[in-house]
Short mmCIF file of C-alpha atoms in Angstrom, two decimals:
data_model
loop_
_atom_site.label_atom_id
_atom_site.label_comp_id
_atom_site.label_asym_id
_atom_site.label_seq_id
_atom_site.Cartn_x
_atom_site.Cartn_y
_atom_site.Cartn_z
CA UNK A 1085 -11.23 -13.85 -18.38
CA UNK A 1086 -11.35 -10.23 -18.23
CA UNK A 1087 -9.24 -7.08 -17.74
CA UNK A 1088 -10.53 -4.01 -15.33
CA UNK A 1089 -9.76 -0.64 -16.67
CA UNK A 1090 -10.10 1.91 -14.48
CA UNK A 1091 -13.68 1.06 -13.33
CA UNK A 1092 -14.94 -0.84 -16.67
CA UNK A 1093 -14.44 -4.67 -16.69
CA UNK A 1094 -13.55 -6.20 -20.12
CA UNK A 1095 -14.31 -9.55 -21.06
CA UNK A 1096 -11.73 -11.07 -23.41
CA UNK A 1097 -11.81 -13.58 -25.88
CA UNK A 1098 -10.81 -17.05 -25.59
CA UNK A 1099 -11.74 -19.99 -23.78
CA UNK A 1100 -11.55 -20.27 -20.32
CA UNK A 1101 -8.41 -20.66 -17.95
CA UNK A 1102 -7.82 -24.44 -17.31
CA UNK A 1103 -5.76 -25.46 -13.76
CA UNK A 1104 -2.74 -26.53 -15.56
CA UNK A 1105 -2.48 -23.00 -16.90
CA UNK A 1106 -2.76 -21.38 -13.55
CA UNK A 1107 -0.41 -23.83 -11.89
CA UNK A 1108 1.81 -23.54 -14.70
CA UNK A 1109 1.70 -19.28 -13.91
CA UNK A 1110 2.18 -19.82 -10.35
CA UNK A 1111 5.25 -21.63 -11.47
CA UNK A 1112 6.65 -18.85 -13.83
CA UNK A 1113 5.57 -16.20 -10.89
CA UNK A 1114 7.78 -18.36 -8.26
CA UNK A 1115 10.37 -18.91 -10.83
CA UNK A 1116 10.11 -22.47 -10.41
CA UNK A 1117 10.10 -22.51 -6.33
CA UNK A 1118 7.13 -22.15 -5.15
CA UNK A 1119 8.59 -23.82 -2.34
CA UNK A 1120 10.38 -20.14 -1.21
CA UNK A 1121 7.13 -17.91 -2.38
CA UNK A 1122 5.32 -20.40 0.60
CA UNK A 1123 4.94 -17.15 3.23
CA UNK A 1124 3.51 -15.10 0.41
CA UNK A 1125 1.45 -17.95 -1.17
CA UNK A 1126 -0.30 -18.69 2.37
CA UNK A 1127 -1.77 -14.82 2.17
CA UNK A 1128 -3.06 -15.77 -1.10
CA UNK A 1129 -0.43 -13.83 -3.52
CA UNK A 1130 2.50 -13.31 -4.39
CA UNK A 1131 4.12 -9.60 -5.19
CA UNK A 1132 6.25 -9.79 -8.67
CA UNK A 1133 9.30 -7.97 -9.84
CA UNK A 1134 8.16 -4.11 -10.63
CA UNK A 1135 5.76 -4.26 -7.32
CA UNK A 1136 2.82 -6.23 -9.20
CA UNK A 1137 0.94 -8.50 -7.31
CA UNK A 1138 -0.68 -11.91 -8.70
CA UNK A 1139 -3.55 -13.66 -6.50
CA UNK A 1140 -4.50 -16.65 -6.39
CA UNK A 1141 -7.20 -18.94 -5.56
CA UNK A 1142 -8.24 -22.49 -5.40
CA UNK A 1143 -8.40 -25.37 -2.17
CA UNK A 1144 -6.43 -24.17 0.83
CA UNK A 1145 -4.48 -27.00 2.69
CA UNK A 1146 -4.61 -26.27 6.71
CA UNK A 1147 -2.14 -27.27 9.10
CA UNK A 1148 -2.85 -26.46 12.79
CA UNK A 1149 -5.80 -24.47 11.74
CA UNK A 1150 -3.65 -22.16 9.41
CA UNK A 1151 -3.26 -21.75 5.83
CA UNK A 1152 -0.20 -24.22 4.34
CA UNK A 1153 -0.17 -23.55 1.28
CA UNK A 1154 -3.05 -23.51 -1.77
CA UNK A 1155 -3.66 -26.45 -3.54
CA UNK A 1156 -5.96 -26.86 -7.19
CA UNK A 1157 -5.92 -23.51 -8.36
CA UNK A 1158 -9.44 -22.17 -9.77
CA UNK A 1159 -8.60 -18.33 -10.52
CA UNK A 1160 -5.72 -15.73 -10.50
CA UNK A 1161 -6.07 -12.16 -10.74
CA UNK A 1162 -3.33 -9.88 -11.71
CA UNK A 1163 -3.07 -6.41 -10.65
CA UNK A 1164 -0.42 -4.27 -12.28
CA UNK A 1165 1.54 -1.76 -10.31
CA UNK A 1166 1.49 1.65 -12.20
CA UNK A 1167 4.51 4.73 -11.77
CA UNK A 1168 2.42 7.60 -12.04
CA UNK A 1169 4.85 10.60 -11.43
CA UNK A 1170 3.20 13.91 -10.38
CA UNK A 1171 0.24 12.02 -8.93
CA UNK A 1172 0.49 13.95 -5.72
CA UNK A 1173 2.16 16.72 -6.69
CA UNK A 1174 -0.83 19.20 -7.03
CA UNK A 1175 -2.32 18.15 -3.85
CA UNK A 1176 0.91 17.95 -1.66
CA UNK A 1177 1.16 21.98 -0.93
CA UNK A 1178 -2.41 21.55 0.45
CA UNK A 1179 -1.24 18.75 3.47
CA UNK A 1180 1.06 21.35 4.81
CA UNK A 1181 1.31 24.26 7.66
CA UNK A 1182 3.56 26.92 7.26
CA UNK A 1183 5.37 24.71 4.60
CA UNK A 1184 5.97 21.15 6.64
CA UNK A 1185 3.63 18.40 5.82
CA UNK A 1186 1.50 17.06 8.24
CA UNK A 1187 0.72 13.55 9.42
CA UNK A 1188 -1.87 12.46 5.83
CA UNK A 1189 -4.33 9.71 5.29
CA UNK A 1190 -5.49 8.06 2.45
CA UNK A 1191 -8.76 7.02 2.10
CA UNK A 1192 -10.69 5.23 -0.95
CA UNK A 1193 -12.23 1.98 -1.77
CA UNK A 1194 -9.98 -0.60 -3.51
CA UNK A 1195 -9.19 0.47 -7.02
CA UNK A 1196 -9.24 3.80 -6.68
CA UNK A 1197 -5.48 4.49 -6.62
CA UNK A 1198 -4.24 4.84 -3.09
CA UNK A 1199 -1.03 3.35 -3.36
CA UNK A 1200 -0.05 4.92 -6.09
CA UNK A 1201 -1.04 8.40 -4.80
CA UNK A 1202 1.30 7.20 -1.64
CA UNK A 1203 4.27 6.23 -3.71
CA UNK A 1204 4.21 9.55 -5.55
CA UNK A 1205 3.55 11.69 -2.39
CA UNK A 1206 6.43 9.71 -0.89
CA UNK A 1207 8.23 10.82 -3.55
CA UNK A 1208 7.05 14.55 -3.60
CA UNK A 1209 8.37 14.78 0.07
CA UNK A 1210 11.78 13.23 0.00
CA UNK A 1211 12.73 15.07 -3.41
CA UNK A 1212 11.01 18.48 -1.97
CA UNK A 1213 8.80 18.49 -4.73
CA UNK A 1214 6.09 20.98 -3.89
CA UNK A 1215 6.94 20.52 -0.08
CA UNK A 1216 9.91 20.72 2.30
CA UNK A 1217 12.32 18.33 1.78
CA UNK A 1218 12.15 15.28 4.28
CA UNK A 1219 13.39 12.33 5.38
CA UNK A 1220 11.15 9.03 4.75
CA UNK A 1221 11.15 5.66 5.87
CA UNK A 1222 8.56 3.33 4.24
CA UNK A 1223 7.25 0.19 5.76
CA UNK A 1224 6.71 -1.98 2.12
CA UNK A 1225 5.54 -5.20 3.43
CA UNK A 1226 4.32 -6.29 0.57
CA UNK A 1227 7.01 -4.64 -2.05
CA UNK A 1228 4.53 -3.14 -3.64
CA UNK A 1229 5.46 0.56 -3.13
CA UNK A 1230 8.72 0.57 -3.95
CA UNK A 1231 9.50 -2.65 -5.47
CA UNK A 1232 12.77 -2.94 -4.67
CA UNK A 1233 15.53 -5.48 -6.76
CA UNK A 1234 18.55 -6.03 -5.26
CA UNK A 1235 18.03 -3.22 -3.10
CA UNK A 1236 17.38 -0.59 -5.62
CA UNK A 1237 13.45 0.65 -5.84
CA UNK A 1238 12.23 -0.04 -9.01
CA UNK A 1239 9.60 3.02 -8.64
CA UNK A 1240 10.64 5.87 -7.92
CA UNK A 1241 10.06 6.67 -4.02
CA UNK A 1242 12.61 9.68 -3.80
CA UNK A 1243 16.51 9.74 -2.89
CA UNK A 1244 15.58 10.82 0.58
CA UNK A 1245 14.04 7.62 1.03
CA UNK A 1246 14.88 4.41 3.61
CA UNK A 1247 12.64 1.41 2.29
CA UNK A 1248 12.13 -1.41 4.53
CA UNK A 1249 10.38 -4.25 2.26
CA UNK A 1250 8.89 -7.70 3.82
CA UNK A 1251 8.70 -7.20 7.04
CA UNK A 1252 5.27 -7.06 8.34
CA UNK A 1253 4.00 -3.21 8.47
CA UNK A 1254 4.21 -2.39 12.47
CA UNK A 1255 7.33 -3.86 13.20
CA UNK A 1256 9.03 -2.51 9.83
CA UNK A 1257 7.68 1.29 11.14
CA UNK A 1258 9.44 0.68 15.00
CA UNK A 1259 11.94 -0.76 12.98
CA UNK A 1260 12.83 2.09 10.57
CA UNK A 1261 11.93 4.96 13.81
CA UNK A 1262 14.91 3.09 15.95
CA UNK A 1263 17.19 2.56 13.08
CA UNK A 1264 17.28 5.46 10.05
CA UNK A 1265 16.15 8.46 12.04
CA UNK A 1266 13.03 9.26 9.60
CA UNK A 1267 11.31 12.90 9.71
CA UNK A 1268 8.45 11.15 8.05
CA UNK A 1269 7.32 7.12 8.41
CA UNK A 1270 5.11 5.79 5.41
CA UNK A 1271 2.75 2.54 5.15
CA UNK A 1272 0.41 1.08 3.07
CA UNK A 1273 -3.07 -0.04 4.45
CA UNK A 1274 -3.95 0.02 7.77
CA UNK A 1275 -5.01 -3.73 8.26
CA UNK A 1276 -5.00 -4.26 11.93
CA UNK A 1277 -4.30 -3.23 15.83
CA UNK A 1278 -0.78 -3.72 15.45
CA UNK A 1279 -0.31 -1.31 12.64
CA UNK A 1280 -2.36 1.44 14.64
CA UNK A 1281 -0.24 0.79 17.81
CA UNK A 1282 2.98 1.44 15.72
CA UNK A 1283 1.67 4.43 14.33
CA UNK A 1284 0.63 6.00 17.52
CA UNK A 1285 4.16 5.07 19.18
CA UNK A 1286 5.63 6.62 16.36
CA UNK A 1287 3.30 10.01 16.59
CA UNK A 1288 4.56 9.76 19.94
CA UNK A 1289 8.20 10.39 19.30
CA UNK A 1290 6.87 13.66 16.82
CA UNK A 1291 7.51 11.62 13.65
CA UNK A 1292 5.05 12.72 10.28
CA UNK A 1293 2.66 9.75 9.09
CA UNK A 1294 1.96 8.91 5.96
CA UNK A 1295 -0.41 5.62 5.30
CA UNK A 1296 -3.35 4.46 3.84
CA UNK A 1297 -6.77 2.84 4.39
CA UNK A 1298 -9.70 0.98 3.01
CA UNK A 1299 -12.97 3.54 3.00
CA UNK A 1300 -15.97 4.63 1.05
CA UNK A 1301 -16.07 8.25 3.19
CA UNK A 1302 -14.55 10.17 6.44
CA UNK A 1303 -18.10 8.49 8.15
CA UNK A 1304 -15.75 4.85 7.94
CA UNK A 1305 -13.31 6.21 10.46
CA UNK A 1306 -16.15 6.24 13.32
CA UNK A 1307 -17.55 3.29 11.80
CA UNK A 1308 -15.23 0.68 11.54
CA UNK A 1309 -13.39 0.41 15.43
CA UNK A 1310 -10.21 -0.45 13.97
CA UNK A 1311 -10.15 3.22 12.46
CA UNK A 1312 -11.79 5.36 15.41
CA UNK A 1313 -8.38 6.38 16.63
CA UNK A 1314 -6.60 7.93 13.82
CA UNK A 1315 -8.39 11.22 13.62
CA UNK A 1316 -6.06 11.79 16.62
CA UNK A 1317 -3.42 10.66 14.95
CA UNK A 1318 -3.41 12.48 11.12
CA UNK A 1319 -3.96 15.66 10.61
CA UNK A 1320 -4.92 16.14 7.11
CA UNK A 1321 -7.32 13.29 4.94
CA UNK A 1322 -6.86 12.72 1.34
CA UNK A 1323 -10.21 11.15 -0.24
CA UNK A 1324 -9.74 9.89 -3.31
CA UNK A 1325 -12.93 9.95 -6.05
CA UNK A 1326 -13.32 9.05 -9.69
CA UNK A 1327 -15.71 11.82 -11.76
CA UNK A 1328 -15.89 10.83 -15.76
CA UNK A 1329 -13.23 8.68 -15.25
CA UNK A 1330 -10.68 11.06 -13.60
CA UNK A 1331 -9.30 10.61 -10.18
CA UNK A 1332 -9.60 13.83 -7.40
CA UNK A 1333 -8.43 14.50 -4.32
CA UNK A 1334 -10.17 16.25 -1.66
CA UNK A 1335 -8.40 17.11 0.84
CA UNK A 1336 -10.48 17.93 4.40
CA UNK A 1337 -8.93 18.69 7.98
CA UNK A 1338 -8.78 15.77 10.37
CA UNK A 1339 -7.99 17.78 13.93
#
């Protein structure tokens, strides 16, 4: 076992994690129906009340050449979802012209804070915090954003804010540009073509993007094909670094 501090990992004490334990954890995480958390549990985790998500690992059982369910668990991990309020608010004056924020992405390796930078700059924007006031609508396939509990966010996203939680990310953002009239539309990680389609539909129709993706540097978006379009699509980049520690934010033109 061990716990991952910012970029240290801790061993802890104590003997190892036997598969009765971690079947007995999937249980508490499922509330004793794993049977509904199945949809989750086939992507390998499941996202907890308060936007914290538990993985999972072990034999996966195939039907039809997909993933069933997951059978003999061997490992979890747990990552904890952290409210870190004024997170953006230094850098959100810098992603804006004349005052308005401009269409932002978030780029940094896993770890290094990206969602939670997004959740507070979602925030920032809908309460006018450092920027114009705006309406958002967030894409939060995975709840992990906003959390929401019987329909209430359980992090604090801003009153300005339409969440739209479960759905997968590029039909939640045509979704939320047909239905609640955003000024802004916000996702977390860029994962495939779909997402990139919805985001360039919704550029289309003059809506502000907010979203994230998985990269060690700017050089990633010509790299990887799945990112070569969205300099054309964002206008400002947020790279995220850890000096001594700290998190920064550099913020660089994208067009």
């Amino acid at each position: 076992m061990t716990a991952v501090v910012g970029q240290e990992e801790i061993p802890l004490s104590g003997p190892p994690v036997a598969s009765g334990e971690l079947e007995q954890l999937l249980e508490l995480a499922s509330r004793a129906s794993v049977h509904a958390v199945l949809p989750q549990l086939r992507r390998g985790y499941l996202t907890l009340a308060g936007g914290h998500r538990l993985g999972l690992c072990g034999t996966a059982a195939l039907e039809d050449g997909e993933v069933r369910t997951l059978r003999r668990l061997s490992s979890a991990s747990l990552r904890v979802a952290r409210q870190i309020s004024g997170a953006a608010r230094s850098t959100a004056p810098r992603l804006c012209r004349n005052g308005i924020l401009e269409s932002t992405l978030i780029l940094a390796p896993p770890g290094l804070g990206k969602t939670t930078f997004l959740r507070d700059l979602i925030r920032c924007v809908s309460e006018g915090e450092g920027v114009f006031p705006l309406r958002v609508g967030l894409a939060d396939e995975r709840g992990e954003v906003a959390a929401l509990a019987q329909g209430i966010p359980q992090l604090a996203v801003g009153r300005r804010t339409d969440v739209l939680e479960g759905c997968p990310k590029a039909q939640g953002l045509l979704m939320l540009l047909r239905s609640m009239n955003p000024q802004v539309l916000a996702m977390d990680e860029i994962t495939s073509p779909e997402d990139v389609e919805a985001l360039k539909t919704a550029a289309g129709c003059g809506t502000i993007l907010l979203a994230t993706a998985h990269g060690g540097g700017r050089d990633d978006l010509q790299r990887r094909a799945l990112y070569r379009d969205l300099p054309e699509l964002f206008q400002k980049l947020v790279l995220i670094h850890t000096t001594a520690g700290r998190r920064t934010y550099q913020v660089e033109e994208l067009s």
